[in-house]
PDB file of C-alpha atoms in Angstrom:
ATOM      1  CA  MET A  29     121.285 155.525 104.313  1.00 39.00           C
ATOM      2  CA  SER A  30     118.803 154.115 106.771  1.00 66.00           C
ATOM      3  CA  ASN A  31     117.942 150.595 107.791  1.00 83.00           C
ATOM      4  CA  ARG A  32     114.565 151.623 109.207  1.00 91.00           C
ATOM      5  CA  ILE A  33     111.438 150.549 107.353  1.00 93.00           C
ATOM      6  CA  GLU A  34     109.786 153.763 108.542  1.00 94.00           C
ATOM      7  CA  ASP A  35     112.167 155.714 106.291  1.00 94.00           C
ATOM      8  CA  LEU A  36     110.984 153.906 103.162  1.00 95.00           C
ATOM      9  CA  GLU A  37     108.439 156.105 101.362  1.00 95.00           C
ATOM     10  CA  ILE A  38     106.451 153.260  99.821  1.00 97.00           C
ATOM     11  CA  TYR A  39     105.955 151.750 103.274  1.00 97.00           C
ATOM     12  CA  THR A  40     104.859 155.079 104.776  1.00 97.00           C
ATOM     13  CA  LEU A  41     102.234 155.376 102.034  1.00 97.00           C
ATOM     14  CA  SER A  42     100.921 151.826 102.260  1.00 98.00           C
ATOM     15  CA  GLU A  43     100.459 151.543 106.024  1.00 97.00           C
ATOM     16  CA  PRO A  44      98.020 154.471 106.458  1.00 98.00           C
ATOM     17  CA  PHE A  45      96.154 153.227 103.395  1.00 99.00           C
ATOM     18  CA  GLY A  46      95.528 149.888 105.122  1.00 98.00           C
ATOM     19  CA  ASP A  47      94.337 151.711 108.238  1.00 98.00           C
ATOM     20  CA  LYS A  48      91.973 153.848 106.162  1.00 98.00           C
ATOM     21  CA  ILE A  49      90.436 150.692 104.671  1.00 99.00           C
ATOM     22  CA  TRP A  50      90.066 149.161 108.147  1.00 99.00           C
ATOM     23  CA  PHE A  51      88.113 152.131 109.490  1.00 99.00           C
ATOM     24  CA  LEU A  52      85.972 152.285 106.360  1.00 98.00           C
ATOM     25  CA  VAL A  53      84.983 148.612 106.659  1.00 99.00           C
ATOM     26  CA  LEU A  54      84.218 148.979 110.388  1.00 98.00           C
ATOM     27  CA  GLU A  55      81.148 151.024 109.404  1.00 98.00           C
ATOM     28  CA  TRP A  56      79.632 148.263 107.261  1.00 98.00           C
ATOM     29  CA  ASP A  57      76.965 145.784 108.372  1.00 98.00           C
ATOM     30  CA  PHE A  58      77.923 142.244 109.361  1.00 98.00           C
ATOM     31  CA  PHE A  59      77.268 140.590 106.000  1.00 98.00           C
ATOM     32  CA  ALA A  60      79.304 143.159 104.047  1.00 98.00           C
ATOM     33  CA  LYS A  61      82.139 142.986 106.603  1.00 98.00           C
ATOM     34  CA  ASP A  62      82.151 139.193 106.561  1.00 98.00           C
ATOM     35  CA  THR A  63      82.281 138.897 102.776  1.00 98.00           C
ATOM     36  CA  ILE A  64      83.916 141.807 100.970  1.00 98.00           C
ATOM     37  CA  GLY A  65      85.185 143.582 104.084  1.00 99.00           C
ATOM     38  CA  LYS A  66      87.515 140.875 105.352  1.00 99.00           C
ATOM     39  CA  GLN A  67      89.001 140.333 101.905  1.00 99.00           C
ATOM     40  CA  LEU A  68      89.464 144.054 101.341  1.00 99.00           C
ATOM     41  CA  VAL A  69      91.177 144.585 104.709  1.00 99.00           C
ATOM     42  CA  ARG A  70      93.454 141.572 104.214  1.00 99.00           C
ATOM     43  CA  SER A  71      94.550 142.627 100.746  1.00 99.00           C
ATOM     44  CA  ALA A  72      95.099 146.268 101.763  1.00 99.00           C
ATOM     45  CA  ASP A  73      97.059 145.280 104.873  1.00 99.00           C
ATOM     46  CA  SER A  74      99.220 142.844 102.940  1.00 99.00           C
ATOM     47  CA  ILE A  75     100.531 145.651 100.716  1.00 99.00           C
ATOM     48  CA  GLY A  76     102.552 147.167 103.557  1.00 98.00           C
ATOM     49  CA  ALA A  77     103.167 143.839 105.285  1.00 98.00           C
ATOM     50  CA  ASN A  78     104.882 142.360 102.226  1.00 98.00           C
ATOM     51  CA  ILE A  79     106.955 145.495 101.706  1.00 98.00           C
ATOM     52  CA  ALA A  80     108.082 145.246 105.335  1.00 96.00           C
ATOM     53  CA  GLU A  81     108.847 141.537 105.096  1.00 97.00           C
ATOM     54  CA  GLY A  82     110.890 142.025 101.952  1.00 95.00           C
ATOM     55  CA  PHE A  83     112.735 144.938 103.535  1.00 94.00           C
ATOM     56  CA  GLY A  84     113.696 142.694 106.433  1.00 93.00           C
ATOM     57  CA  ARG A  85     115.236 140.078 104.162  1.00 90.00           C
ATOM     58  CA  TYR A  86     118.991 140.142 103.703  1.00 78.00           C
ATOM     59  CA  HIS A  87     119.107 139.487  99.987  1.00 90.00           C
ATOM     60  CA  TYR A  88     117.816 141.905  97.383  1.00 91.00           C
ATOM     61  CA  LYS A  89     116.170 139.094  95.362  1.00 93.00           C
ATOM     62  CA  GLU A  90     113.996 138.152  98.338  1.00 95.00           C
ATOM     63  CA  ASN A  91     113.129 141.810  98.886  1.00 95.00           C
ATOM     64  CA  LYS A  92     112.090 142.116  95.249  1.00 96.00           C
ATOM     65  CA  ASN A  93     110.015 138.931  95.455  1.00 97.00           C
ATOM     66  CA  PHE A  94     108.018 140.239  98.420  1.00 97.00           C
ATOM     67  CA  CYS A  95     107.465 143.480  96.534  1.00 98.00           C
ATOM     68  CA  TYR A  96     105.933 141.413  93.742  1.00 98.00           C
ATOM     69  CA  PHE A  97     103.554 139.916  96.326  1.00 98.00           C
ATOM     70  CA  SER A  98     102.728 143.444  97.431  1.00 99.00           C
ATOM     71  CA  ARG A  99     102.003 144.433  93.842  1.00 98.00           C
ATOM     72  CA  GLY A 100      99.585 141.520  93.571  1.00 98.00           C
ATOM     73  CA  SER A 101      97.863 142.739  96.737  1.00 99.00           C
ATOM     74  CA  ILE A 102      97.455 146.186  95.172  1.00 99.00           C
ATOM     75  CA  ILE A 103      95.617 144.661  92.216  1.00 99.00           C
ATOM     76  CA  GLU A 104      93.499 142.502  94.527  1.00 99.00           C
ATOM     77  CA  THR A 105      92.610 145.549  96.625  1.00 99.00           C
ATOM     78  CA  LYS A 106      91.453 147.368  93.473  1.00 99.00           C
ATOM     79  CA  VAL A 107      89.140 144.446  92.670  1.00 99.00           C
ATOM     80  CA  TRP A 108      87.593 144.482  96.162  1.00 99.00           C
ATOM     81  CA  LEU A 109      87.171 148.260  96.029  1.00 99.00           C
ATOM     82  CA  LYS A 110      85.376 147.954  92.682  1.00 99.00           C
ATOM     83  CA  LYS A 111      83.065 145.311  94.155  1.00 99.00           C
ATOM     84  CA  ALA A 112      82.411 147.489  97.211  1.00 99.00           C
ATOM     85  CA  HIS A 113      81.579 150.433  94.964  1.00 99.00           C
ATOM     86  CA  THR A 114      79.351 148.394  92.641  1.00 99.00           C
ATOM     87  CA  ARG A 115      77.485 146.984  95.639  1.00 98.00           C
ATOM     88  CA  LYS A 116      76.952 150.474  97.091  1.00 98.00           C
ATOM     89  CA  LEU A 117      79.188 149.971 100.133  1.00 99.00           C
ATOM     90  CA  ILE A 118      81.305 152.998  99.239  1.00 98.00           C
ATOM     91  CA  ASP A 119      80.281 156.152  97.406  1.00 98.00           C
ATOM     92  CA  GLU A 120      81.822 157.443  94.190  1.00 99.00           C
ATOM     93  CA  ASP A 121      84.066 160.064  95.823  1.00 98.00           C
ATOM     94  CA  THR A 122      85.481 157.592  98.349  1.00 98.00           C
ATOM     95  CA  PHE A 123      86.022 155.008  95.625  1.00 99.00           C
ATOM     96  CA  LEU A 124      87.869 157.435  93.341  1.00 99.00           C
ATOM     97  CA  SER A 125      90.004 158.741  96.202  1.00 99.00           C
ATOM     98  CA  LEU A 126      91.030 155.245  97.304  1.00 99.00           C
ATOM     99  CA  ILE A 127      91.753 154.128  93.739  1.00 99.00           C
ATOM    100  CA  GLN A 128      93.913 157.233  93.216  1.00 99.00           C
ATOM    101  CA  GLN A 129      95.863 156.465  96.394  1.00 98.00           C
ATOM    102  CA  LEU A 130      96.369 152.886  95.203  1.00 98.00           C
ATOM    103  CA  GLU A 131      97.590 154.133  91.822  1.00 98.00           C
ATOM    104  CA  THR A 132     100.179 156.288  93.592  1.00 98.00           C
ATOM    105  CA  ILE A 133     101.295 153.372  95.769  1.00 98.00           C
ATOM    106  CA  HIS A 134     101.431 151.104  92.709  1.00 98.00           C
ATOM    107  CA  HIS A 135     103.545 153.593  90.745  1.00 98.00           C
ATOM    108  CA  LYS A 136     105.989 154.145  93.611  1.00 98.00           C
ATOM    109  CA  LEU A 137     106.228 150.408  94.276  1.00 98.00           C
ATOM    110  CA  ASN A 138     107.173 149.808  90.629  1.00 97.00           C
ATOM    111  CA  ILE A 139     109.916 152.428  90.956  1.00 96.00           C
ATOM    112  CA  TYR A 140     111.149 150.767  94.144  1.00 95.00           C
ATOM    113  CA  ILE A 141     111.157 147.320  92.497  1.00 96.00           C
ATOM    114  CA  LYS A 142     113.310 148.672  89.659  1.00 95.00           C
ATOM    115  CA  TYR A 143     115.628 150.253  92.224  1.00 93.00           C
ATOM    116  CA  ILE A 144     116.126 147.090  94.300  1.00 91.00           C
ATOM    117  CA  GLY A 145     119.304 145.292  93.370  1.00 80.00           C
ATOM    118  CA  LYS A 146     120.825 148.082  91.303  1.00 81.00           C
ATOM    119  CA  GLY A 147     124.129 148.419  93.089  1.00 57.00           C
ATOM    120  CA  GLN A 148     122.449 147.122  96.217  1.00 52.00           C
ATOM    121  CA  GLN A 149     124.094 143.721  96.540  1.00 50.00           C
ATOM    122  CA  GLN A 150     126.145 144.976  99.470  1.00 46.00           C
ATOM    123  CA  CYS A 151     123.310 146.911 101.125  1.00 49.00           C
ATOM    124  CA  PRO A 152     119.941 145.478 100.020  1.00 49.00           C
ATOM    125  CA  ASN A 153     117.794 147.611 102.309  1.00 52.00           C
ATOM    126  CA  ALA A 154     119.114 151.019 101.372  1.00 53.00           C
ATOM    127  CA  PRO A 155     116.115 153.304 100.926  1.00 54.00           C
ATOM    128  CA  MET A 156     115.371 154.788  97.544  1.00 56.00           C
ATOM    129  CA  PRO A 157     116.668 158.283  96.947  1.00 47.00           C
ATOM    130  CA  GLN A 158     113.943 160.902  97.426  1.00 49.00           C
TER     131      GLN A 158
END
């Protein structure tokens, strides 16, 4: 059992995803960055940030609650990616790749949410079994 956030798979998937979005948006012009770009970066970054904040809480119910926030950020990120694709800011291949990565993160987050609190009252931050 580890108490390091870096050992939690869902966190290690979400953080590089946020970085990938950041570097993608950096290439856009000012208007696109200022409108869709900022929202997209914020929502993508909040996926991992909420997982980390929940992990740092001492009660499993708080951890689960922050994971619900993270799940909302996943859905929001999908919306901003769809807008970016529709408005020709990202190509089809990039869009499909990012959506697939989000689907994986979403699926694994749902598994983690179900896992939190199941026999975890004594150790709320125990990482999921691999």
